[in-house]
């Protein structure tokens, strides 16, 4: 059997077990990939979304520049970039086409924490020196399309002050702000008195004129039971500058129904390690029977 056939066969076994397992891992390597676990209406992709790049400078890709767990991590450059798992739009991705129309990765109400490791090696200049990688959960709720966004300045950072050197951890107690991209009028009608959006019909959610930075559980109360997460993205925000460089790894998603997973970004192994990996596939059957299953795809 060819090496490519071995990879395909092992991925199929892992995918089947991941549906049944309560905990599993995704190891994401370089390039656009189709996850071995499909969504309800089509494939789930992991990719640097070229459509989202700002001024031609932003990018987000797996590299060996700052390994965290293993030999790689997700490398993020400004001015604006998005590395996406799933889909961040209501329709299909304007650049890649798939995944299919705003399919659900999981119910928003099932999300209890979104954790990850991050660091900045080249901070933004001037007033934006505090910029950190931005992590987003993209939410669809009827006609509402929203982004729940983590940034370091709202989680212990100081405006205008560069983050501490080295790897940091965004834990389960992190706070996020909410950016309503579509359906602002519908969202405000359901949210209640005092809420507004900084751009009127859309934008960052305010309460009595102040931006709201809240935990995941607090945000869930403003959405219906039908709200779902259609994608996760990691990148640099607008205005970060072309010189910004940051990193993300060990993304953890937890839910009360036990469907937990982690995302580890890994560089392609050196040629000398391929033989070891092939040998490791002999143990796929044993690994598939464990509660914690690792899904690896290249």
PDB file of C-alpha atoms in Angstrom:
ATOM      1  CA  UNK A   1       0.000   0.000   0.000  1.00  0.00           C
ATOM      2  CA  UNK A   2       1.360   3.462  -0.850  1.00  0.00           C
ATOM      3  CA  UNK A   3       2.159   5.986   1.887  1.00  0.00           C
ATOM      4  CA  UNK A   4      -0.705   8.209   0.690  1.00  0.00           C
ATOM      5  CA  UNK A   5      -3.073   5.249   0.929  1.00  0.00           C
ATOM      6  CA  UNK A   6      -1.836   4.521   4.473  1.00  0.00           C
ATOM      7  CA  UNK A   7      -2.550   8.137   5.427  1.00  0.00           C
ATOM      8  CA  UNK A   8      -6.044   7.969   3.937  1.00  0.00           C
ATOM      9  CA  UNK A   9      -6.855   4.696   5.664  1.00  0.00           C
ATOM     10  CA  UNK A  10      -5.635   5.889   9.054  1.00  0.00           C
ATOM     11  CA  UNK A  11      -7.530   9.168   8.747  1.00  0.00           C
ATOM     12  CA  UNK A  12     -10.716   7.238   8.011  1.00  0.00           C
ATOM     13  CA  UNK A  13     -10.268   5.123  11.135  1.00  0.00           C
ATOM     14  CA  UNK A  14      -9.540   8.166  13.269  1.00  0.00           C
ATOM     15  CA  UNK A  15     -12.490  10.078  11.838  1.00  0.00           C
ATOM     16  CA  UNK A  16     -14.865   7.246  12.616  1.00  0.00           C
ATOM     17  CA  UNK A  17     -13.613   7.028  16.191  1.00  0.00           C
ATOM     18  CA  UNK A  18     -13.698  10.820  16.660  1.00  0.00           C
ATOM     19  CA  UNK A  19     -17.439  10.831  16.078  1.00  0.00           C
ATOM     20  CA  UNK A  20     -17.849   8.434  18.986  1.00  0.00           C
ATOM     21  CA  UNK A  21     -15.110   9.730  21.276  1.00  0.00           C
ATOM     22  CA  UNK A  22     -15.744  12.393  23.876  1.00  0.00           C
ATOM     23  CA  UNK A  23     -12.287  13.939  23.539  1.00  0.00           C
ATOM     24  CA  UNK A  24     -10.068  14.184  20.474  1.00  0.00           C
ATOM     25  CA  UNK A  25      -7.288  16.263  18.955  1.00  0.00           C
ATOM     26  CA  UNK A  26      -6.732  17.835  15.560  1.00  0.00           C
ATOM     27  CA  UNK A  27      -3.155  18.254  14.371  1.00  0.00           C
ATOM     28  CA  UNK A  28      -3.111  20.865  11.610  1.00  0.00           C
ATOM     29  CA  UNK A  29      -0.142  21.058   9.273  1.00  0.00           C
ATOM     30  CA  UNK A  30       0.858  23.474   6.516  1.00  0.00           C
ATOM     31  CA  UNK A  31      -1.442  24.342   3.622  1.00  0.00           C
ATOM     32  CA  UNK A  32      -5.182  24.179   3.055  1.00  0.00           C
ATOM     33  CA  UNK A  33      -6.647  21.026   4.561  1.00  0.00           C
ATOM     34  CA  UNK A  34      -9.948  19.243   4.686  1.00  0.00           C
ATOM     35  CA  UNK A  35     -10.627  17.969   8.190  1.00  0.00           C
ATOM     36  CA  UNK A  36     -11.201  14.211   8.411  1.00  0.00           C
ATOM     37  CA  UNK A  37     -14.450  14.896  10.310  1.00  0.00           C
ATOM     38  CA  UNK A  38     -17.105  16.395   7.996  1.00  0.00           C
ATOM     39  CA  UNK A  39     -19.762  18.902   8.979  1.00  0.00           C
ATOM     40  CA  UNK A  40     -23.499  18.290   8.529  1.00  0.00           C
ATOM     41  CA  UNK A  41     -23.638  19.895   5.076  1.00  0.00           C
ATOM     42  CA  UNK A  42     -20.168  19.438   3.659  1.00  0.00           C
ATOM     43  CA  UNK A  43     -16.414  19.509   4.298  1.00  0.00           C
ATOM     44  CA  UNK A  44     -14.754  21.521   7.055  1.00  0.00           C
ATOM     45  CA  UNK A  45     -11.623  23.325   5.910  1.00  0.00           C
ATOM     46  CA  UNK A  46      -8.639  24.790   7.755  1.00  0.00           C
ATOM     47  CA  UNK A  47      -6.957  27.586   5.789  1.00  0.00           C
ATOM     48  CA  UNK A  48      -5.314  31.015   5.657  1.00  0.00           C
ATOM     49  CA  UNK A  49      -8.239  33.051   4.303  1.00  0.00           C
ATOM     50  CA  UNK A  50      -6.677  35.169   1.544  1.00  0.00           C
ATOM     51  CA  UNK A  51      -9.925  37.105   1.142  1.00  0.00           C
ATOM     52  CA  UNK A  52      -9.495  38.512   4.658  1.00  0.00           C
ATOM     53  CA  UNK A  53      -5.945  39.820   4.291  1.00  0.00           C
ATOM     54  CA  UNK A  54      -5.453  43.559   4.790  1.00  0.00           C
ATOM     55  CA  UNK A  55      -3.420  45.684   2.373  1.00  0.00           C
ATOM     56  CA  UNK A  56      -1.810  42.576   0.920  1.00  0.00           C
ATOM     57  CA  UNK A  57       0.394  42.138   4.006  1.00  0.00           C
ATOM     58  CA  UNK A  58      -1.513  39.904   6.436  1.00  0.00           C
ATOM     59  CA  UNK A  59      -1.122  36.144   6.595  1.00  0.00           C
ATOM     60  CA  UNK A  60      -1.542  33.254   9.021  1.00  0.00           C
ATOM     61  CA  UNK A  61       0.155  29.907   8.422  1.00  0.00           C
ATOM     62  CA  UNK A  62       1.714  26.932  10.213  1.00  0.00           C
ATOM     63  CA  UNK A  63       5.464  27.344  10.719  1.00  0.00           C
ATOM     64  CA  UNK A  64       8.462  26.185  12.758  1.00  0.00           C
ATOM     65  CA  UNK A  65       9.433  29.723  13.811  1.00  0.00           C
ATOM     66  CA  UNK A  66       8.124  29.470  17.400  1.00  0.00           C
ATOM     67  CA  UNK A  67       7.314  25.854  18.338  1.00  0.00           C
ATOM     68  CA  UNK A  68       5.088  25.418  21.367  1.00  0.00           C
ATOM     69  CA  UNK A  69       3.797  21.859  21.495  1.00  0.00           C
ATOM     70  CA  UNK A  70       5.864  19.803  19.072  1.00  0.00           C
ATOM     71  CA  UNK A  71       7.761  21.489  16.243  1.00  0.00           C
ATOM     72  CA  UNK A  72       5.328  24.210  15.130  1.00  0.00           C
ATOM     73  CA  UNK A  73       2.628  26.774  15.817  1.00  0.00           C
ATOM     74  CA  UNK A  74       0.380  29.127  13.852  1.00  0.00           C
ATOM     75  CA  UNK A  75       2.400  32.169  12.722  1.00  0.00           C
ATOM     76  CA  UNK A  76       0.369  35.392  12.339  1.00  0.00           C
ATOM     77  CA  UNK A  77       1.375  38.567  10.476  1.00  0.00           C
ATOM     78  CA  UNK A  78      -0.403  41.924  10.251  1.00  0.00           C
ATOM     79  CA  UNK A  79      -1.909  44.100   9.022  1.00  0.00           C
ATOM     80  CA  UNK A  80      -4.986  41.878   8.938  1.00  0.00           C
ATOM     81  CA  UNK A  81      -5.247  38.113   8.655  1.00  0.00           C
ATOM     82  CA  UNK A  82      -7.523  35.188   9.475  1.00  0.00           C
ATOM     83  CA  UNK A  83      -6.622  31.523   9.761  1.00  0.00           C
ATOM     84  CA  UNK A  84      -9.994  29.772   9.684  1.00  0.00           C
ATOM     85  CA  UNK A  85     -11.329  26.428  10.853  1.00  0.00           C
ATOM     86  CA  UNK A  86     -14.776  26.030   9.283  1.00  0.00           C
ATOM     87  CA  UNK A  87     -16.373  29.158   7.812  1.00  0.00           C
ATOM     88  CA  UNK A  88     -16.617  32.769   8.951  1.00  0.00           C
ATOM     89  CA  UNK A  89     -19.343  33.863   6.539  1.00  0.00           C
ATOM     90  CA  UNK A  90     -23.056  33.273   6.126  1.00  0.00           C
ATOM     91  CA  UNK A  91     -22.419  31.912   2.625  1.00  0.00           C
ATOM     92  CA  UNK A  92     -19.481  29.879   1.363  1.00  0.00           C
ATOM     93  CA  UNK A  93     -16.013  31.359   1.630  1.00  0.00           C
ATOM     94  CA  UNK A  94     -15.555  33.900  -1.206  1.00  0.00           C
ATOM     95  CA  UNK A  95     -12.054  32.615  -1.958  1.00  0.00           C
ATOM     96  CA  UNK A  96     -12.147  28.862  -1.347  1.00  0.00           C
ATOM     97  CA  UNK A  97     -15.853  28.184  -1.962  1.00  0.00           C
ATOM     98  CA  UNK A  98     -16.239  25.343   0.563  1.00  0.00           C
ATOM     99  CA  UNK A  99     -17.167  24.700   3.333  1.00  0.00           C
ATOM    100  CA  UNK A 100     -20.851  24.666   2.636  1.00  0.00           C
ATOM    101  CA  UNK A 101     -23.349  27.333   3.626  1.00  0.00           C
ATOM    102  CA  UNK A 102     -22.822  28.364   7.280  1.00  0.00           C
ATOM    103  CA  UNK A 103     -22.785  24.841   8.680  1.00  0.00           C
ATOM    104  CA  UNK A 104     -22.508  24.259  12.400  1.00  0.00           C
ATOM    105  CA  UNK A 105     -19.317  23.154  14.115  1.00  0.00           C
ATOM    106  CA  UNK A 106     -21.215  23.023  17.421  1.00  0.00           C
ATOM    107  CA  UNK A 107     -24.063  24.815  19.204  1.00  0.00           C
ATOM    108  CA  UNK A 108     -23.036  28.119  20.754  1.00  0.00           C
ATOM    109  CA  UNK A 109     -24.867  27.118  23.940  1.00  0.00           C
ATOM    110  CA  UNK A 110     -22.567  24.073  24.212  1.00  0.00           C
ATOM    111  CA  UNK A 111     -19.380  26.151  24.359  1.00  0.00           C
ATOM    112  CA  UNK A 112     -18.051  26.478  27.906  1.00  0.00           C
ATOM    113  CA  UNK A 113     -14.481  27.619  27.213  1.00  0.00           C
ATOM    114  CA  UNK A 114     -12.132  28.581  24.391  1.00  0.00           C
ATOM    115  CA  UNK A 115      -8.505  28.459  25.527  1.00  0.00           C
ATOM    116  CA  UNK A 116      -5.159  28.750  23.733  1.00  0.00           C
ATOM    117  CA  UNK A 117      -1.477  29.626  24.056  1.00  0.00           C
ATOM    118  CA  UNK A 118      -0.180  32.777  22.371  1.00  0.00           C
ATOM    119  CA  UNK A 119       2.824  35.038  22.096  1.00  0.00           C
ATOM    120  CA  UNK A 120       3.991  38.164  20.260  1.00  0.00           C
ATOM    121  CA  UNK A 121       7.540  38.376  18.889  1.00  0.00           C
ATOM    122  CA  UNK A 122       7.194  41.647  16.921  1.00  0.00           C
ATOM    123  CA  UNK A 123       4.714  44.025  18.602  1.00  0.00           C
ATOM    124  CA  UNK A 124       2.831  46.733  16.765  1.00  0.00           C
ATOM    125  CA  UNK A 125       4.321  50.212  17.053  1.00  0.00           C
ATOM    126  CA  UNK A 126       2.997  53.260  18.873  1.00  0.00           C
ATOM    127  CA  UNK A 127      -0.445  53.279  20.485  1.00  0.00           C
ATOM    128  CA  UNK A 128      -1.120  49.742  19.232  1.00  0.00           C
ATOM    129  CA  UNK A 129       1.901  48.201  20.946  1.00  0.00           C
ATOM    130  CA  UNK A 130      -0.480  46.147  23.099  1.00  0.00           C
ATOM    131  CA  UNK A 131      -1.856  44.236  20.094  1.00  0.00           C
ATOM    132  CA  UNK A 132      -1.993  40.461  20.456  1.00  0.00           C
ATOM    133  CA  UNK A 133      -3.340  37.701  18.194  1.00  0.00           C
ATOM    134  CA  UNK A 134      -7.118  38.000  17.900  1.00  0.00           C
ATOM    135  CA  UNK A 135      -9.182  34.819  18.363  1.00  0.00           C
ATOM    136  CA  UNK A 136     -12.776  34.703  17.121  1.00  0.00           C
ATOM    137  CA  UNK A 137     -15.750  32.367  17.396  1.00  0.00           C
ATOM    138  CA  UNK A 138     -18.056  33.113  14.437  1.00  0.00           C
ATOM    139  CA  UNK A 139     -21.738  32.738  15.330  1.00  0.00           C
ATOM    140  CA  UNK A 140     -24.900  32.418  13.227  1.00  0.00           C
ATOM    141  CA  UNK A 141     -28.278  32.961  14.913  1.00  0.00           C
ATOM    142  CA  UNK A 142     -31.103  33.303  12.381  1.00  0.00           C
ATOM    143  CA  UNK A 143     -30.307  36.473  10.419  1.00  0.00           C
ATOM    144  CA  UNK A 144     -27.630  37.519  12.904  1.00  0.00           C
ATOM    145  CA  UNK A 145     -23.960  36.969  12.097  1.00  0.00           C
ATOM    146  CA  UNK A 146     -21.626  37.801  14.953  1.00  0.00           C
ATOM    147  CA  UNK A 147     -17.999  37.474  16.064  1.00  0.00           C
ATOM    148  CA  UNK A 148     -17.075  36.833  19.697  1.00  0.00           C
ATOM    149  CA  UNK A 149     -13.505  38.180  19.902  1.00  0.00           C
ATOM    150  CA  UNK A 150     -10.607  37.693  22.342  1.00  0.00           C
ATOM    151  CA  UNK A 151      -7.821  40.289  22.478  1.00  0.00           C
ATOM    152  CA  UNK A 152      -5.077  40.556  25.066  1.00  0.00           C
ATOM    153  CA  UNK A 153      -5.732  44.175  25.988  1.00  0.00           C
ATOM    154  CA  UNK A 154      -9.067  43.122  27.531  1.00  0.00           C
ATOM    155  CA  UNK A 155      -7.486  40.171  29.346  1.00  0.00           C
ATOM    156  CA  UNK A 156      -4.804  41.694  31.526  1.00  0.00           C
ATOM    157  CA  UNK A 157      -3.015  43.724  28.857  1.00  0.00           C
ATOM    158  CA  UNK A 158      -2.346  47.463  29.062  1.00  0.00           C
ATOM    159  CA  UNK A 159      -3.142  49.815  26.177  1.00  0.00           C
ATOM    160  CA  UNK A 160       0.030  51.015  24.457  1.00  0.00           C
ATOM    161  CA  UNK A 161       2.273  48.569  26.361  1.00  0.00           C
ATOM    162  CA  UNK A 162       3.791  45.591  24.530  1.00  0.00           C
ATOM    163  CA  UNK A 163       2.824  42.127  25.848  1.00  0.00           C
ATOM    164  CA  UNK A 164       5.271  40.187  28.006  1.00  0.00           C
ATOM    165  CA  UNK A 165       7.842  38.114  26.126  1.00  0.00           C
ATOM    166  CA  UNK A 166       7.351  34.391  25.660  1.00  0.00           C
ATOM    167  CA  UNK A 167       4.333  32.145  25.539  1.00  0.00           C
ATOM    168  CA  UNK A 168       1.196  33.172  27.443  1.00  0.00           C
ATOM    169  CA  UNK A 169      -2.022  31.243  28.100  1.00  0.00           C
ATOM    170  CA  UNK A 170      -5.572  32.506  27.575  1.00  0.00           C
ATOM    171  CA  UNK A 171      -7.476  30.444  30.125  1.00  0.00           C
ATOM    172  CA  UNK A 172     -11.074  29.441  30.692  1.00  0.00           C
ATOM    173  CA  UNK A 173     -11.861  32.717  32.491  1.00  0.00           C
ATOM    174  CA  UNK A 174     -11.088  34.891  29.451  1.00  0.00           C
ATOM    175  CA  UNK A 175     -13.446  37.648  28.341  1.00  0.00           C
ATOM    176  CA  UNK A 176     -14.518  38.477  24.801  1.00  0.00           C
ATOM    177  CA  UNK A 177     -16.259  41.370  23.085  1.00  0.00           C
ATOM    178  CA  UNK A 178     -19.037  40.963  20.531  1.00  0.00           C
ATOM    179  CA  UNK A 179     -18.995  42.330  16.988  1.00  0.00           C
ATOM    180  CA  UNK A 180     -22.352  42.071  15.160  1.00  0.00           C
ATOM    181  CA  UNK A 181     -21.632  41.870  11.417  1.00  0.00           C
ATOM    182  CA  UNK A 182     -25.165  41.248  10.065  1.00  0.00           C
ATOM    183  CA  UNK A 183     -28.678  41.423  11.488  1.00  0.00           C
ATOM    184  CA  UNK A 184     -27.904  44.212  13.944  1.00  0.00           C
ATOM    185  CA  UNK A 185     -31.486  45.454  14.213  1.00  0.00           C
ATOM    186  CA  UNK A 186     -32.756  41.943  14.971  1.00  0.00           C
ATOM    187  CA  UNK A 187     -30.054  41.407  17.589  1.00  0.00           C
ATOM    188  CA  UNK A 188     -30.725  44.732  19.346  1.00  0.00           C
ATOM    189  CA  UNK A 189     -34.478  44.058  19.410  1.00  0.00           C
ATOM    190  CA  UNK A 190     -33.838  40.822  21.298  1.00  0.00           C
ATOM    191  CA  UNK A 191     -31.038  42.158  23.517  1.00  0.00           C
ATOM    192  CA  UNK A 192     -33.169  44.737  25.320  1.00  0.00           C
ATOM    193  CA  UNK A 193     -32.890  48.335  26.498  1.00  0.00           C
ATOM    194  CA  UNK A 194     -29.544  50.106  26.623  1.00  0.00           C
ATOM    195  CA  UNK A 195     -27.762  48.079  23.936  1.00  0.00           C
ATOM    196  CA  UNK A 196     -26.391  49.690  20.777  1.00  0.00           C
ATOM    197  CA  UNK A 197     -23.765  49.072  18.076  1.00  0.00           C
ATOM    198  CA  UNK A 198     -20.835  51.403  17.552  1.00  0.00           C
ATOM    199  CA  UNK A 199     -21.535  51.681  13.815  1.00  0.00           C
ATOM    200  CA  UNK A 200     -25.307  52.001  14.190  1.00  0.00           C
ATOM    201  CA  UNK A 201     -26.555  49.063  12.106  1.00  0.00           C
ATOM    202  CA  UNK A 202     -23.574  46.846  12.944  1.00  0.00           C
ATOM    203  CA  UNK A 203     -20.314  46.808  14.873  1.00  0.00           C
ATOM    204  CA  UNK A 204     -19.111  46.281  18.437  1.00  0.00           C
ATOM    205  CA  UNK A 205     -21.885  45.822  20.992  1.00  0.00           C
ATOM    206  CA  UNK A 206     -22.229  48.568  23.609  1.00  0.00           C
ATOM    207  CA  UNK A 207     -24.339  48.818  26.758  1.00  0.00           C
ATOM    208  CA  UNK A 208     -25.178  52.378  27.758  1.00  0.00           C
ATOM    209  CA  UNK A 209     -22.365  53.501  25.446  1.00  0.00           C
ATOM    210  CA  UNK A 210     -19.652  51.200  26.852  1.00  0.00           C
ATOM    211  CA  UNK A 211     -18.029  48.238  25.098  1.00  0.00           C
ATOM    212  CA  UNK A 212     -18.939  44.974  26.786  1.00  0.00           C
ATOM    213  CA  UNK A 213     -16.194  42.452  27.589  1.00  0.00           C
ATOM    214  CA  UNK A 214     -17.785  39.289  28.952  1.00  0.00           C
ATOM    215  CA  UNK A 215     -17.240  35.596  29.550  1.00  0.00           C
ATOM    216  CA  UNK A 216     -18.693  33.088  27.098  1.00  0.00           C
ATOM    217  CA  UNK A 217     -21.542  32.091  29.403  1.00  0.00           C
ATOM    218  CA  UNK A 218     -22.671  35.692  29.776  1.00  0.00           C
ATOM    219  CA  UNK A 219     -22.778  36.210  26.015  1.00  0.00           C
ATOM    220  CA  UNK A 220     -24.822  33.060  25.448  1.00  0.00           C
ATOM    221  CA  UNK A 221     -27.776  34.606  27.275  1.00  0.00           C
ATOM    222  CA  UNK A 222     -28.191  37.166  24.454  1.00  0.00           C
ATOM    223  CA  UNK A 223     -28.520  34.494  21.740  1.00  0.00           C
ATOM    224  CA  UNK A 224     -31.267  32.007  20.999  1.00  0.00           C
ATOM    225  CA  UNK A 225     -31.024  28.260  21.556  1.00  0.00           C
ATOM    226  CA  UNK A 226     -30.565  27.911  17.763  1.00  0.00           C
ATOM    227  CA  UNK A 227     -27.313  29.895  17.652  1.00  0.00           C
ATOM    228  CA  UNK A 228     -24.310  27.905  16.462  1.00  0.00           C
ATOM    229  CA  UNK A 229     -20.598  28.398  15.844  1.00  0.00           C
ATOM    230  CA  UNK A 230     -19.848  28.142  12.140  1.00  0.00           C
ATOM    231  CA  UNK A 231     -16.100  28.759  12.396  1.00  0.00           C
ATOM    232  CA  UNK A 232     -13.114  29.663  14.535  1.00  0.00           C
ATOM    233  CA  UNK A 233     -10.454  32.085  13.324  1.00  0.00           C
ATOM    234  CA  UNK A 234      -7.053  33.235  14.524  1.00  0.00           C
ATOM    235  CA  UNK A 235      -5.188  36.242  13.206  1.00  0.00           C
ATOM    236  CA  UNK A 236      -4.223  39.901  13.355  1.00  0.00           C
ATOM    237  CA  UNK A 237      -6.806  42.645  13.595  1.00  0.00           C
ATOM    238  CA  UNK A 238      -7.175  45.637  11.301  1.00  0.00           C
ATOM    239  CA  UNK A 239      -4.642  48.381  11.990  1.00  0.00           C
ATOM    240  CA  UNK A 240      -2.057  46.083  13.603  1.00  0.00           C
ATOM    241  CA  UNK A 241       0.537  47.130  11.004  1.00  0.00           C
ATOM    242  CA  UNK A 242       2.613  45.073   8.589  1.00  0.00           C
ATOM    243  CA  UNK A 243       5.345  44.542  11.189  1.00  0.00           C
ATOM    244  CA  UNK A 244       3.182  42.661  13.689  1.00  0.00           C
ATOM    245  CA  UNK A 245       4.118  38.995  14.274  1.00  0.00           C
ATOM    246  CA  UNK A 246       2.366  36.706  16.746  1.00  0.00           C
ATOM    247  CA  UNK A 247       1.761  32.990  17.322  1.00  0.00           C
ATOM    248  CA  UNK A 248      -1.060  30.674  18.466  1.00  0.00           C
ATOM    249  CA  UNK A 249      -1.063  27.013  19.522  1.00  0.00           C
ATOM    250  CA  UNK A 250      -2.910  24.487  21.720  1.00  0.00           C
ATOM    251  CA  UNK A 251      -6.428  25.744  21.070  1.00  0.00           C
ATOM    252  CA  UNK A 252      -8.902  24.040  23.391  1.00  0.00           C
ATOM    253  CA  UNK A 253     -12.690  23.900  22.927  1.00  0.00           C
ATOM    254  CA  UNK A 254     -14.792  22.567  25.792  1.00  0.00           C
ATOM    255  CA  UNK A 255     -18.523  21.884  26.017  1.00  0.00           C
ATOM    256  CA  UNK A 256     -20.862  20.496  28.698  1.00  0.00           C
ATOM    257  CA  UNK A 257     -21.953  17.562  26.530  1.00  0.00           C
ATOM    258  CA  UNK A 258     -18.436  16.126  26.470  1.00  0.00           C
ATOM    259  CA  UNK A 259     -17.586  16.900  22.827  1.00  0.00           C
ATOM    260  CA  UNK A 260     -14.180  18.402  23.566  1.00  0.00           C
ATOM    261  CA  UNK A 261     -11.254  18.884  21.220  1.00  0.00           C
ATOM    262  CA  UNK A 262      -7.892  20.588  20.970  1.00  0.00           C
ATOM    263  CA  UNK A 263      -6.098  22.008  17.942  1.00  0.00           C
ATOM    264  CA  UNK A 264      -2.323  21.696  17.713  1.00  0.00           C
ATOM    265  CA  UNK A 265      -0.523  23.391  14.816  1.00  0.00           C
ATOM    266  CA  UNK A 266       2.452  21.340  13.626  1.00  0.00           C
ATOM    267  CA  UNK A 267       5.007  21.835  10.863  1.00  0.00           C
ATOM    268  CA  UNK A 268       5.508  19.039   8.322  1.00  0.00           C
ATOM    269  CA  UNK A 269       7.864  16.445   9.846  1.00  0.00           C
ATOM    270  CA  UNK A 270      11.419  16.171   8.568  1.00  0.00           C
ATOM    271  CA  UNK A 271      11.945  13.391   5.973  1.00  0.00           C
ATOM    272  CA  UNK A 272      13.750  11.231   8.548  1.00  0.00           C
ATOM    273  CA  UNK A 273      10.618  11.054  10.705  1.00  0.00           C
ATOM    274  CA  UNK A 274       8.240   9.810   7.980  1.00  0.00           C
ATOM    275  CA  UNK A 275       9.307   6.197   8.530  1.00  0.00           C
ATOM    276  CA  UNK A 276       8.568   6.510  12.249  1.00  0.00           C
ATOM    277  CA  UNK A 277       5.122   7.910  11.473  1.00  0.00           C
ATOM    278  CA  UNK A 278       4.321   5.069   9.084  1.00  0.00           C
ATOM    279  CA  UNK A 279       5.328   2.586  11.755  1.00  0.00           C
ATOM    280  CA  UNK A 280       3.077   4.393  14.213  1.00  0.00           C
ATOM    281  CA  UNK A 281       0.045   3.800  12.017  1.00  0.00           C
ATOM    282  CA  UNK A 282       0.180   0.144  13.023  1.00  0.00           C
ATOM    283  CA  UNK A 283      -1.185   1.258  16.363  1.00  0.00           C
ATOM    284  CA  UNK A 284      -4.186   3.106  14.906  1.00  0.00           C
ATOM    285  CA  UNK A 285      -6.605   0.406  15.988  1.00  0.00           C
ATOM    286  CA  UNK A 286      -5.464   0.620  19.603  1.00  0.00           C
ATOM    287  CA  UNK A 287      -5.545   4.431  19.610  1.00  0.00           C
ATOM    288  CA  UNK A 288      -9.067   4.467  18.168  1.00  0.00           C
ATOM    289  CA  UNK A 289     -10.348   2.603  21.192  1.00  0.00           C
ATOM    290  CA  UNK A 290      -9.066   5.198  23.626  1.00  0.00           C
ATOM    291  CA  UNK A 291     -11.192   8.047  24.929  1.00  0.00           C
ATOM    292  CA  UNK A 292      -8.705  10.675  23.760  1.00  0.00           C
ATOM    293  CA  UNK A 293      -8.094  10.325  20.040  1.00  0.00           C
ATOM    294  CA  UNK A 294      -5.646  12.291  17.919  1.00  0.00           C
ATOM    295  CA  UNK A 295      -6.698  13.126  14.358  1.00  0.00           C
ATOM    296  CA  UNK A 296      -3.666  13.905  12.214  1.00  0.00           C
ATOM    297  CA  UNK A 297      -3.901  15.143   8.655  1.00  0.00           C
ATOM    298  CA  UNK A 298      -1.340  16.618   6.274  1.00  0.00           C
TER     299      UNK A 298
END
